[in-house]
Amino acid sequence: MNRQVVMKIIKHCSQTFPTTATGFVVGMDAKSTLEITNSFPFPTVDAPVTDTHHDNNAVSNHAAAAPRHKANTVYQNEMIRKLREVNVDANNVGWYTSANLGNFVNMNMIENQYHYQKELNERTVAIVHDVSRSSQGSLSLRAFRLSPAFMLAYKENKFTTE
């Protein structure tokens, strides 16, 4: 992963903390190595205001589901088209999200990664930056994929969170 990408992800996740931050990563799949060369945050989604107060969970849920939103898919494709216009090799190779104290495995994360691996490429990754753990002194940045067995179980509705 390019150093610039690491810095951009850290900055975006830190600025939105404690709300979930999401974005997509571009690069190249060169033989057995996935090279991540750039990242872009997804546009923010305004959550509906209920009972005249701001609900942080609603905002966080909208942000967590952002990678699957149709508008963001269009945004990703437009950004990749523009990168190619200036002769930059760019393919959508995954997405990123923020976490708080290791808490990131939830249905939004699973659905997002399933969507990416099913619709784009089985080699796409989910990058998770844990803002809280990173603030304690060591960078917490991890990459994940769903296994083929899990993809099949999820497709056949044999997976539950219970």
Short mmCIF file of C-alpha atoms in Angstrom, two decimals, residues 13-129:
data_model
loop_
_atom_site.label_atom_id
_atom_site.label_comp_id
_atom_site.label_asym_id
_atom_site.label_seq_id
_atom_site.Cartn_x
_atom_site.Cartn_y
_atom_site.Cartn_z
CA CYS A 13 -10.95 8.26 9.59
CA SER A 14 -9.53 10.56 12.28
CA GLN A 15 -11.52 13.57 11.06
CA THR A 16 -14.85 11.73 11.18
CA PHE A 17 -14.21 9.87 14.45
CA PRO A 18 -16.34 8.61 16.23
CA THR A 19 -18.61 8.35 13.17
CA THR A 20 -17.72 5.60 10.71
CA ALA A 21 -15.64 6.73 7.74
CA THR A 22 -15.72 4.83 4.44
CA GLY A 23 -14.11 5.22 1.06
CA PHE A 24 -12.72 3.23 -1.83
CA VAL A 25 -9.22 2.25 -2.87
CA VAL A 26 -7.82 1.96 -6.37
CA GLY A 27 -4.75 0.29 -7.77
CA MET A 28 -3.64 -2.71 -9.76
CA ASP A 29 -3.86 -6.44 -9.31
CA ALA A 30 -0.39 -7.47 -10.55
CA LYS A 31 -0.15 -11.27 -10.61
CA SER A 32 -0.19 -12.28 -6.93
CA THR A 33 0.23 -8.77 -5.48
CA LEU A 34 -2.54 -6.26 -4.94
CA GLU A 35 -1.05 -2.75 -5.24
CA ILE A 36 -3.11 0.04 -3.68
CA THR A 37 -2.10 3.38 -5.16
CA ASN A 38 -4.84 5.84 -4.15
CA SER A 39 -7.94 6.25 -1.99
CA PHE A 40 -11.00 8.47 -2.04
CA PRO A 41 -13.56 9.05 0.71
CA PHE A 42 -17.18 8.45 -0.18
CA PRO A 43 -19.31 11.61 -0.28
CA THR A 44 -21.07 12.18 3.02
CA VAL A 45 -24.69 11.14 3.34
CA ASP A 46 -27.02 13.27 5.42
CA ALA A 47 -29.03 11.13 7.79
CA PRO A 48 -32.62 12.07 8.50
CA VAL A 49 -33.04 14.03 11.72
CA THR A 50 -35.48 12.46 14.16
CA ASP A 51 -37.17 14.17 17.09
CA THR A 52 -35.16 17.35 16.46
CA HIS A 53 -31.91 15.78 17.69
CA HIS A 54 -28.94 14.41 15.81
CA ASP A 55 -28.62 10.62 16.01
CA ASN A 56 -24.95 9.54 15.72
CA ASN A 57 -25.94 5.89 15.17
CA ALA A 58 -28.04 6.83 12.11
CA VAL A 59 -25.16 8.82 10.63
CA SER A 60 -22.73 5.99 11.34
CA ASN A 61 -25.07 3.40 9.81
CA HIS A 62 -25.45 5.47 6.63
CA ALA A 63 -21.67 5.83 6.38
CA ALA A 64 -21.09 2.13 7.03
CA ALA A 65 -23.49 1.15 4.23
CA ALA A 66 -22.04 3.74 1.81
CA PRO A 67 -19.92 1.32 -0.27
CA ARG A 68 -23.10 -0.37 -1.55
CA HIS A 69 -25.06 2.82 -2.35
CA LYS A 70 -25.81 3.23 -6.04
CA ALA A 71 -24.74 6.89 -6.01
CA ASN A 72 -21.35 5.91 -4.59
CA THR A 73 -20.93 3.20 -7.21
CA VAL A 74 -21.47 5.89 -9.86
CA TYR A 75 -19.02 8.16 -7.99
CA GLN A 76 -16.38 5.40 -7.94
CA ASN A 77 -16.75 4.71 -11.66
CA GLU A 78 -16.53 8.43 -12.47
CA MET A 79 -13.37 8.87 -10.38
CA ILE A 80 -11.74 5.85 -12.04
CA ARG A 81 -12.69 7.19 -15.48
CA LYS A 82 -11.09 10.55 -14.64
CA LEU A 83 -7.92 8.86 -13.35
CA ARG A 84 -7.63 6.93 -16.60
CA GLU A 85 -8.10 10.16 -18.61
CA VAL A 86 -4.89 11.48 -17.06
CA ASN A 87 -3.17 8.18 -17.79
CA VAL A 88 -3.15 6.76 -14.27
CA ASP A 89 -3.65 3.01 -13.98
CA ALA A 90 -6.63 2.65 -11.69
CA ASN A 91 -8.93 -0.23 -10.93
CA ASN A 92 -11.28 -0.46 -8.01
CA VAL A 93 -9.51 -2.91 -5.70
CA GLY A 94 -11.61 -2.48 -2.56
CA TRP A 95 -12.79 -0.12 0.12
CA TYR A 96 -11.86 1.09 3.58
CA THR A 97 -13.66 1.74 6.83
CA SER A 98 -12.84 3.02 10.29
CA ALA A 99 -13.23 1.08 13.51
CA ASN A 100 -13.28 1.84 17.21
CA LEU A 101 -11.38 -0.50 19.57
CA GLY A 102 -11.55 -3.42 17.15
CA ASN A 103 -15.32 -3.20 16.70
CA PHE A 104 -15.88 -3.49 12.95
CA VAL A 105 -17.28 -6.92 12.10
CA ASN A 106 -20.98 -6.30 11.61
CA MET A 107 -23.59 -6.91 8.89
CA ASN A 108 -22.69 -3.68 7.04
CA MET A 109 -19.05 -4.72 6.81
CA ILE A 110 -19.92 -8.23 5.65
CA GLU A 111 -22.51 -7.02 3.12
CA ASN A 112 -20.09 -4.42 1.74
CA GLN A 113 -17.27 -6.92 1.29
CA TYR A 114 -19.61 -9.53 -0.17
CA HIS A 115 -20.84 -6.91 -2.66
CA TYR A 116 -17.28 -5.98 -3.67
CA GLN A 117 -16.08 -9.56 -4.04
CA LYS A 118 -19.21 -10.65 -5.93
CA GLU A 119 -19.68 -7.62 -8.21
CA LEU A 120 -16.11 -6.48 -8.86
CA ASN A 121 -13.50 -9.12 -8.20
CA GLU A 122 -12.94 -11.85 -5.62
CA ARG A 123 -9.52 -10.30 -4.85
CA THR A 124 -10.91 -6.97 -3.58
CA VAL A 125 -10.04 -6.10 0.01
CA ALA A 126 -11.59 -4.32 2.95
CA ILE A 127 -9.04 -2.10 4.73
CA VAL A 128 -9.88 -1.41 8.39
CA HIS A 129 -8.25 1.45 10.27
#
